PDB file of C-alpha atoms and ligand atoms in Angstrom:
ATOM      1  CA  MET A   1       0.247   0.190  -0.075  1.00  0.00           C
ATOM      2  CA  TYR A   2       1.462   3.419  -1.164  1.00  0.00           C
ATOM      3  CA  TYR A   3       0.817   6.641   1.138  1.00  0.00           C
ATOM      4  CA  TRP A   4       1.537  10.127   0.351  1.00  0.00           C
ATOM      5  CA  ASN A   5       4.268  11.856   2.135  1.00  0.00           C
ATOM      6  CA  VAL A   6       4.535  15.160   1.297  1.00  0.00           C
ATOM      7  CA  GLY A   7       6.329  17.043   3.925  1.00  0.00           C
ATOM      8  CA  ASN A   8       5.756  20.474   5.081  1.00  0.00           C
ATOM      9  CA  ASP A   9       8.487  22.969   3.990  1.00  0.00           C
ATOM     10  CA  HIS A  10      11.088  23.418   0.664  1.00  0.00           C
ATOM     11  CA  ASN A  11      14.017  21.675   2.187  1.00  0.00           C
ATOM     12  CA  MET A  12      12.751  18.117   1.686  1.00  0.00           C
ATOM     13  CA  ALA A  13      15.080  17.168   4.164  1.00  0.00           C
ATOM     14  CA  THR A  14      12.092  13.911   5.409  1.00  0.00           C
ATOM     15  CA  GLY A  15      10.622  12.939   2.239  1.00  0.00           C
ATOM     16  CA  GLY A  16      10.664   9.476   0.775  1.00  0.00           C
ATOM     17  CA  LEU A  17       7.913   6.773  -0.184  1.00  0.00           C
ATOM     18  CA  LYS A  18       6.880   4.285   2.152  1.00  0.00           C
ATOM     19  CA  ARG A  19       5.952   1.255   1.171  1.00  0.00           C
ATOM     20  CA  LYS A  20       4.089  -0.219   3.523  1.00  0.00           C
ATOM     21  CA  ASN A  21       4.105  -4.290   4.342  1.00  0.00           C
ATOM     22  CA  ASP A  22       7.147  -4.797   1.882  1.00  0.00           C
ATOM     23  CA  SER A  23      11.099  -4.823   1.999  1.00  0.00           C
ATOM     24  CA  ASP A  24      11.347  -2.309  -0.885  1.00  0.00           C
ATOM     25  CA  ASN A  25       9.975  -0.349  -3.541  1.00  0.00           C
ATOM     26  CA  ASP A  26       9.843  -1.317  -6.996  1.00  0.00           C
ATOM     27  CA  VAL A  27      10.823   1.523  -8.529  1.00  0.00           C
ATOM     28  CA  LYS A  28      14.058   1.527  -6.202  1.00  0.00           C
ATOM     29  CA  ALA A  29      14.783  -2.202  -7.392  1.00  0.00           C
ATOM     30  CA  LYS A  30      14.234  -1.173 -11.163  1.00  0.00           C
ATOM     31  CA  LYS A  31      17.137  -0.321 -13.513  1.00  0.00           C
ATOM     32  CA  PRO A  32      16.097   2.795 -14.654  1.00  0.00           C
ATOM     33  CA  ASN A  33      15.135   2.680 -18.530  1.00  0.00           C
ATOM     34  CA  ASN A  34      16.981   4.994 -20.667  1.00  0.00           C
ATOM     35  CA  PHE A  35      13.782   7.291 -21.438  1.00  0.00           C
ATOM     36  CA  TRP A  36      14.834   9.034 -17.808  1.00  0.00           C
ATOM     37  CA  LYS A  37      17.142  11.266 -18.478  1.00  0.00           C
ATOM     38  CA  GLY A  38      19.120  14.213 -16.954  1.00  0.00           C
ATOM     39  CA  GLY A  39      18.168  15.163 -13.421  1.00  0.00           C
ATOM     40  CA  LEU A  40      14.683  13.821 -13.199  1.00  0.00           C
ATOM     41  CA  LEU A  41      16.071  10.585 -13.344  1.00  0.00           C
ATOM     42  CA  SER A  42      18.169  10.467 -10.630  1.00  0.00           C
ATOM     43  CA  SER A  43      15.199  12.292  -8.705  1.00  0.00           C
ATOM     44  CA  MET A  44      12.474   9.908  -9.157  1.00  0.00           C
ATOM     45  CA  ASN A  45      15.103   7.271  -7.122  1.00  0.00           C
ATOM     46  CA  ASP A  46      15.933  10.183  -4.871  1.00  0.00           C
ATOM     47  CA  PRO A  47      14.366   9.005  -1.238  1.00  0.00           C
ATOM     48  CA  ASP A  48      14.250  12.423   0.055  1.00  0.00           C
ATOM     49  CA  LEU A  49      12.503  13.879  -3.589  1.00  0.00           C
ATOM     50  CA  GLN A  50       9.824  11.125  -3.761  1.00  0.00           C
ATOM     51  CA  VAL A  51       6.810  10.956  -2.870  1.00  0.00           C
ATOM     52  CA  PHE A  52       4.131   8.620  -4.499  1.00  0.00           C
ATOM     53  CA  SER A  53       5.005   5.441  -6.517  1.00  0.00           C
ATOM     54  CA  ASP A  54       2.687   3.108  -8.008  1.00  0.00           C
ATOM     55  CA  GLU A  55       2.103   1.167 -11.350  1.00  0.00           C
ATOM     56  CA  LYS A  56       1.512   4.549 -13.658  1.00  0.00           C
ATOM     57  CA  ILE A  57       3.071   7.769 -12.107  1.00  0.00           C
ATOM     58  CA  THR A  58       5.951   8.612 -10.281  1.00  0.00           C
ATOM     59  CA  VAL A  59       5.694  11.877  -8.062  1.00  0.00           C
ATOM     60  CA  ILE A  60       8.727  14.096  -6.976  1.00  0.00           C
ATOM     61  CA  LYS A  61       9.076  16.967  -4.842  1.00  0.00           C
ATOM     62  CA  ASP A  62      10.363  19.575  -7.040  1.00  0.00           C
ATOM     63  CA  LYS A  63      14.256  20.344  -6.056  1.00  0.00           C
ATOM     64  CA  TYR A  64      13.793  23.987  -6.545  1.00  0.00           C
ATOM     65  CA  PRO A  65      10.579  24.312  -5.291  1.00  0.00           C
ATOM     66  CA  LYS A  66       9.900  28.168  -6.268  1.00  0.00           C
ATOM     67  CA  ALA A  67       6.626  27.961  -4.092  1.00  0.00           C
ATOM     68  CA  LYS A  68       5.870  26.522  -0.635  1.00  0.00           C
ATOM     69  CA  TYR A  69       4.646  23.204  -2.052  1.00  0.00           C
ATOM     70  CA  HIS A  70       5.882  22.334  -5.511  1.00  0.00           C
ATOM     71  CA  PHE A  71       5.474  19.048  -7.136  1.00  0.00           C
ATOM     72  CA  LEU A  72       6.437  17.355 -10.341  1.00  0.00           C
ATOM     73  CA  ILE A  73       4.491  14.105 -11.843  1.00  0.00           C
ATOM     74  CA  MET A  74       5.872  11.894 -14.092  1.00  0.00           C
ATOM     75  CA  SER A  75       4.300   8.805 -16.296  1.00  0.00           C
ATOM     76  CA  LYS A  76       6.403   5.824 -15.908  1.00  0.00           C
ATOM     77  CA  LYS A  77       5.253   5.486 -19.819  1.00  0.00           C
ATOM     78  CA  ASN A  78       7.908   7.030 -22.210  1.00  0.00           C
ATOM     79  CA  ILE A  79       6.755  10.442 -23.098  1.00  0.00           C
ATOM     80  CA  PRO A  80       9.636  12.841 -23.363  1.00  0.00           C
ATOM     81  CA  ASN A  81       7.369  16.194 -24.254  1.00  0.00           C
ATOM     82  CA  LEU A  82       4.064  17.480 -24.873  1.00  0.00           C
ATOM     83  CA  LYS A  83       4.634  16.902 -28.782  1.00  0.00           C
ATOM     84  CA  SER A  84       5.008  13.439 -28.309  1.00  0.00           C
ATOM     85  CA  LEU A  85       1.286  12.992 -26.527  1.00  0.00           C
ATOM     86  CA  LYS A  86      -1.242  11.026 -28.472  1.00  0.00           C
ATOM     87  CA  LYS A  87      -4.822  10.078 -27.521  1.00  0.00           C
ATOM     88  CA  GLU A  88      -3.892   7.106 -26.270  1.00  0.00           C
ATOM     89  CA  ASP A  89      -2.122   8.571 -23.451  1.00  0.00           C
ATOM     90  CA  ILE A  90      -5.786  11.346 -22.189  1.00  0.00           C
ATOM     91  CA  ASP A  91      -6.836   8.677 -19.057  1.00  0.00           C
ATOM     92  CA  LEU A  92      -2.747   8.979 -18.261  1.00  0.00           C
ATOM     93  CA  LEU A  93      -2.997  12.876 -18.304  1.00  0.00           C
ATOM     94  CA  LYS A  94      -6.240  12.996 -16.643  1.00  0.00           C
ATOM     95  CA  TYR A  95      -5.225  10.546 -13.902  1.00  0.00           C
ATOM     96  CA  MET A  96      -1.826  12.446 -13.332  1.00  0.00           C
ATOM     97  CA  GLU A  97      -4.214  15.382 -12.759  1.00  0.00           C
ATOM     98  CA  GLU A  98      -6.424  13.754 -10.542  1.00  0.00           C
ATOM     99  CA  LYS A  99      -3.550  12.535  -7.954  1.00  0.00           C
ATOM    100  CA  GLY A 100      -2.141  16.126  -8.291  1.00  0.00           C
ATOM    101  CA  ARG A 101      -5.535  17.655  -7.237  1.00  0.00           C
ATOM    102  CA  GLU A 102      -5.167  14.646  -4.143  1.00  0.00           C
ATOM    103  CA  LEU A 103      -1.976  15.726  -3.561  1.00  0.00           C
ATOM    104  CA  ALA A 104      -2.673  19.335  -2.957  1.00  0.00           C
ATOM    105  CA  LYS A 105      -5.213  18.468  -0.975  1.00  0.00           C
ATOM    106  CA  SER A 106      -2.931  16.503   1.367  1.00  0.00           C
ATOM    107  CA  SER A 107      -0.596  19.065   2.011  1.00  0.00           C
ATOM    108  CA  ASP A 108      -3.273  22.110   2.391  1.00  0.00           C
ATOM    109  CA  ALA A 109      -6.201  21.985   1.394  1.00  0.00           C
ATOM    110  CA  GLU A 110      -7.275  25.885   1.657  1.00  0.00           C
ATOM    111  CA  ARG A 111      -4.125  26.708  -0.352  1.00  0.00           C
ATOM    112  CA  GLN A 112      -4.796  27.612  -4.251  1.00  0.00           C
ATOM    113  CA  PHE A 113      -2.776  25.591  -6.529  1.00  0.00           C
ATOM    114  CA  ARG A 114      -2.491  25.451 -10.551  1.00  0.00           C
ATOM    115  CA  TYR A 115      -1.975  21.863 -12.011  1.00  0.00           C
ATOM    116  CA  GLY A 116       0.039  22.180 -15.698  1.00  0.00           C
ATOM    117  CA  TYR A 117       2.862  22.227 -17.985  1.00  0.00           C
ATOM    118  CA  HIS A 118       5.424  24.749 -19.154  1.00  0.00           C
ATOM    119  CA  SER A 119       5.232  25.021 -23.052  1.00  0.00           C
ATOM    120  CA  ILE A 120       9.315  24.732 -23.194  1.00  0.00           C
ATOM    121  CA  PRO A 121      10.356  22.541 -20.692  1.00  0.00           C
ATOM    122  CA  SER A 122      13.758  22.648 -19.585  1.00  0.00           C
ATOM    123  CA  MET A 123      14.118  18.774 -18.342  1.00  0.00           C
ATOM    124  CA  SER A 124      13.461  15.654 -20.764  1.00  0.00           C
ATOM    125  CA  HIS A 125       9.961  13.261 -19.671  1.00  0.00           C
ATOM    126  CA  LEU A 126       7.111  14.943 -19.459  1.00  0.00           C
ATOM    127  CA  HIS A 127       6.581  16.243 -16.125  1.00  0.00           C
ATOM    128  CA  LEU A 128       3.218  18.043 -14.601  1.00  0.00           C
ATOM    129  CA  HIS A 129       3.747  20.724 -11.853  1.00  0.00           C
ATOM    130  CA  VAL A 130       1.710  20.814  -9.276  1.00  0.00           C
ATOM    131  CA  ILE A 131       2.372  24.540  -7.725  1.00  0.00           C
ATOM    132  CA  SER A 132       1.001  26.473  -4.574  1.00  0.00           C
ATOM    133  CA  GLN A 133      -0.042  29.728  -5.557  1.00  0.00           C
ATOM    134  CA  ASP A 134       1.880  31.596  -2.729  1.00  0.00           C
ATOM    135  CA  PHE A 135       5.460  31.560  -4.613  1.00  0.00           C
ATOM    136  CA  ASP A 136       7.054  31.528  -1.252  1.00  0.00           C
ATOM    137  CA  SER A 137      10.033  29.988  -1.663  1.00  0.00           C
ATOM    138  CA  PRO A 138      13.714  31.498  -2.190  1.00  0.00           C
ATOM    139  CA  CYS A 139      14.859  29.443  -5.128  1.00  0.00           C
ATOM    140  CA  LEU A 140      12.268  31.568  -6.784  1.00  0.00           C
ATOM    141  CA  LYS A 141      15.239  34.034  -8.029  1.00  0.00           C
ATOM    142  CA  ASN A 142      14.276  35.769 -11.834  1.00  0.00           C
ATOM    143  CA  LYS A 143      11.961  36.915 -14.311  1.00  0.00           C
ATOM    144  CA  LYS A 144      12.423  33.770 -16.084  1.00  0.00           C
ATOM    145  CA  HIS A 145      11.394  31.850 -13.340  1.00  0.00           C
ATOM    146  CA  TRP A 146       7.886  34.273 -12.373  1.00  0.00           C
ATOM    147  CA  ASN A 147       7.253  34.361 -15.614  1.00  0.00           C
ATOM    148  CA  SER A 148       7.322  30.645 -16.365  1.00  0.00           C
ATOM    149  CA  PHE A 149       4.806  30.019 -13.736  1.00  0.00           C
ATOM    150  CA  THR A 150       2.338  33.475 -14.431  1.00  0.00           C
ATOM    151  CA  THR A 151       2.054  33.985 -17.925  1.00  0.00           C
ATOM    152  CA  GLU A 152       0.847  31.495 -20.707  1.00  0.00           C
ATOM    153  CA  TYR A 153       4.260  29.944 -20.964  1.00  0.00           C
ATOM    154  CA  PHE A 154       2.159  27.625 -18.072  1.00  0.00           C
ATOM    155  CA  VAL A 155      -0.314  25.999 -19.854  1.00  0.00           C
ATOM    156  CA  ASP A 156      -3.002  24.298 -17.931  1.00  0.00           C
ATOM    157  CA  SER A 157      -3.618  20.452 -17.161  1.00  0.00           C
ATOM    158  CA  LYS A 158      -7.014  20.871 -18.680  1.00  0.00           C
ATOM    159  CA  ASP A 159      -6.008  22.705 -21.805  1.00  0.00           C
ATOM    160  CA  ILE A 160      -3.864  20.117 -22.664  1.00  0.00           C
ATOM    161  CA  ILE A 161      -6.591  17.366 -22.289  1.00  0.00           C
ATOM    162  CA  LYS A 162      -8.964  19.786 -24.126  1.00  0.00           C
ATOM    163  CA  THR A 163      -6.548  19.893 -26.647  1.00  0.00           C
ATOM    164  CA  LEU A 164      -5.369  16.081 -27.176  1.00  0.00           C
ATOM    165  CA  GLU A 165      -9.238  15.214 -27.417  1.00  0.00           C
ATOM    166  CA  LYS A 166     -10.255  18.007 -30.300  1.00  0.00           C
ATOM    167  CA  THR A 167      -6.852  17.661 -32.265  1.00  0.00           C
ATOM    168  CA  GLY A 168      -5.425  14.303 -31.083  1.00  0.00           C
ATOM    169  CA  LYS A 169      -2.329  16.252 -30.557  1.00  0.00           C
ATOM    170  CA  VAL A 170      -0.193  19.262 -28.458  1.00  0.00           C
ATOM    171  CA  GLU A 171       1.431  21.750 -31.046  1.00  0.00           C
ATOM    172  CA  HIS A 172       2.765  25.130 -30.401  1.00  0.00           C
ATOM    173  CA  GLU A 173       4.829  27.993 -31.852  1.00  0.00           C
ATOM    174  CA  SER A 174       7.839  28.312 -29.133  1.00  0.00           C
ATOM    175  CA  SER A 175       8.564  31.700 -30.128  1.00  0.00           C
ATOM    176  CA  HIS A 176       5.786  32.706 -28.825  1.00  0.00           C
ATOM    177  CA  PHE A 177       6.322  31.273 -25.849  1.00  0.00           C
ATOM    178  CA  THR A 178      10.039  32.129 -25.721  1.00  0.00           C
ATOM    179  CA  SER A 179       8.778  35.844 -25.643  1.00  0.00           C
ATOM    180  CA  LEU A 180       6.474  35.974 -22.754  1.00  0.00           C
ATOM    181  CA  LEU A 181       9.561  35.070 -20.219  1.00  0.00           C
ATOM    182  CA  LYS A 182      11.054  38.600 -21.109  1.00  0.00           C
ATOM    183  CA  SER A 183       7.833  40.025 -20.504  1.00  0.00           C
ATOM    184  CA  GLU A 184       7.453  42.567 -17.547  1.00  0.00           C
ATOM    185  CA  LEU A 185       6.985  41.764 -13.813  1.00  0.00           C
ATOM    186  CA  ARG A 186       3.047  41.123 -13.076  1.00  0.00           C
ATOM    187  CA  CYS A 187       1.329  40.300 -10.000  1.00  0.00           C
ATOM    188  CA  HIS A 188      -0.552  37.123 -10.885  1.00  0.00           C
ATOM    189  CA  VAL A 189      -3.556  37.666  -8.311  1.00  0.00           C
ATOM    190  CA  CYS A 190      -4.149  41.959  -9.182  1.00  0.00           C
ATOM    191  CA  LYS A 191      -2.038  42.084 -12.490  1.00  0.00           C
ATOM    192  CA  LYS A 192       0.085  45.064 -11.038  1.00  0.00           C
ATOM    193  CA  GLU A 193       3.259  45.793 -12.947  1.00  0.00           C
ATOM    194  CA  ILE A 194       6.074  45.078 -10.615  1.00  0.00           C
ATOM    195  CA  LYS A 195       9.452  46.482 -10.877  1.00  0.00           C
ATOM    196  CA  THR A 196      11.791  43.949  -9.161  1.00  0.00           C
ATOM    197  CA  ILE A 197      11.227  40.067  -7.924  1.00  0.00           C
ATOM    198  CA  PRO A 198      12.178  41.619  -4.220  1.00  0.00           C
ATOM    199  CA  ALA A 199       9.055  44.170  -4.459  1.00  0.00           C
ATOM    200  CA  LEU A 200       6.778  41.698  -6.471  1.00  0.00           C
ATOM    201  CA  LYS A 201       7.638  39.681  -3.596  1.00  0.00           C
ATOM    202  CA  THR A 202       6.936  42.068  -0.753  1.00  0.00           C
ATOM    203  CA  HIS A 203       3.499  42.906  -2.988  1.00  0.00           C
ATOM    204  CA  ILE A 204       2.474  39.465  -3.260  1.00  0.00           C
ATOM    205  CA  GLN A 205       2.329  38.956   0.443  1.00  0.00           C
ATOM    206  CA  GLN A 206      -0.942  40.909   0.783  1.00  0.00           C
ATOM    207  CA  HIS A 207      -2.991  38.394  -1.577  1.00  0.00           C
ATOM    208  CA  SER A 208      -4.313  35.443   0.529  1.00  0.00           C
ATOM    209  CA  TYR A 209      -3.272  32.076  -0.936  1.00  0.00           C
ATOM    210  CA  LYS A 210      -5.967  30.770   0.578  1.00  0.00           C
ATOM    211  CA  THR A 211      -8.859  31.036  -1.927  1.00  0.00           C
ATOM    212  CA  ARG A 212     -10.397  28.388  -3.885  1.00  0.00           C
ATOM    213  CA  ASP A 213      -8.884  25.901  -6.212  1.00  0.00           C
ATOM    214  CA  THR A 214      -8.482  26.389  -9.683  1.00  0.00           C
TER     215      THR A 214
HETATM  216  P1  AMP B 301      10.725  22.927 -16.908  1.00  0.00           P
HETATM  217  O1  AMP B 301      10.920  24.106 -17.100  1.00  0.00           O
HETATM  218  O2  AMP B 301       9.135  21.931 -16.434  1.00  0.00           O
HETATM  219  O3  AMP B 301      11.260  21.444 -17.500  1.00  0.00           O
HETATM  220  O4  AMP B 301      10.409  22.291 -15.325  1.00  0.00           O
HETATM  221  C1  AMP B 301      11.666  21.321 -14.216  1.00  0.00           C
HETATM  222  C2  AMP B 301      11.472  21.254 -13.099  1.00  0.00           C
HETATM  223  O5  AMP B 301      12.599  20.589 -12.730  1.00  0.00           O
HETATM  224  C3  AMP B 301      12.010  22.765 -12.692  1.00  0.00           C
HETATM  225  O6  AMP B 301      10.834  22.976 -11.588  1.00  0.00           O
HETATM  226  C4  AMP B 301      13.055  22.706 -11.155  1.00  0.00           C
HETATM  227  O7  AMP B 301      13.358  23.407 -10.080  1.00  0.00           O
HETATM  228  C5  AMP B 301      12.733  20.688 -11.192  1.00  0.00           C
HETATM  229  N1  AMP B 301      14.230  20.675 -11.265  1.00  0.00           N
HETATM  230  C6  AMP B 301      15.612  20.576 -11.823  1.00  0.00           C
HETATM  231  N2  AMP B 301      16.543  19.450 -11.787  1.00  0.00           N
HETATM  232  C7  AMP B 301      15.684  18.683 -10.633  1.00  0.00           C
HETATM  233  C8  AMP B 301      16.601  17.699  -9.889  1.00  0.00           C
HETATM  234  N3  AMP B 301      17.694  17.090 -10.291  1.00  0.00           N
HETATM  235  N4  AMP B 301      15.606  16.961  -9.384  1.00  0.00           N
HETATM  236  C9  AMP B 301      13.797  17.447  -9.254  1.00  0.00           C
HETATM  237  N5  AMP B 301      13.347  18.270  -9.995  1.00  0.00           N
HETATM  238  C10 AMP B 301      14.619  19.311 -10.866  1.00  0.00           C
HETATM  239 ZN1   ZN B 302      -1.459  42.040  -6.567  1.00  0.00          ZN
END
């Protein structure tokens, strides 16, 4: 039996998959497959980062969280990126989002979260971001970080699923998304333009993060 082990801080010192009544977990015992590349490959087996695993997905804490709660949900199936998605993956994407919502609820039921994908990811293998909307983290340091989670660069899971249902594929113009990272800094709640990241971080403290889930 599996259960969430989400911890409560960004230091991630105490995370780890726990599997009751078993000597070790299957994910750890498995040799990595070729499709798990780069940092996310090793992190999925890192007991300090992993919070959940089953036959379909692995969930880890983001190693450089951009908010109080920031998780990455990855499929066990080899899906390199959004472009590789096919209609047959719709149920899996729905399952990933459903698990993300469960995880958010068990982390802080009142806190607002978003569930989505970066239009141009930096890490290989498809990963769903589950991120609380407080953006309260020392790892959020620059305009690129901010804009990647607060502009259209961040695409909601629901929209990806809708597009896939409608057209059978997910395609986008990468130059449009790259330019979004250079946009002016704006508060994600009241849309006010703020000049610097420190000023923005001070500003967003006035907004309650305890609003309805989106
Ligand atoms: P993306 O831009 O969607 O590819 O985001 C990749 C995410 O992975 C970022 O939020 C990073 O903070 C996070 N990250 C980078 N390296 C690692 C790692 N080795 N383990 C876990 N998360 C990572
Ligand atoms: Zn504001």
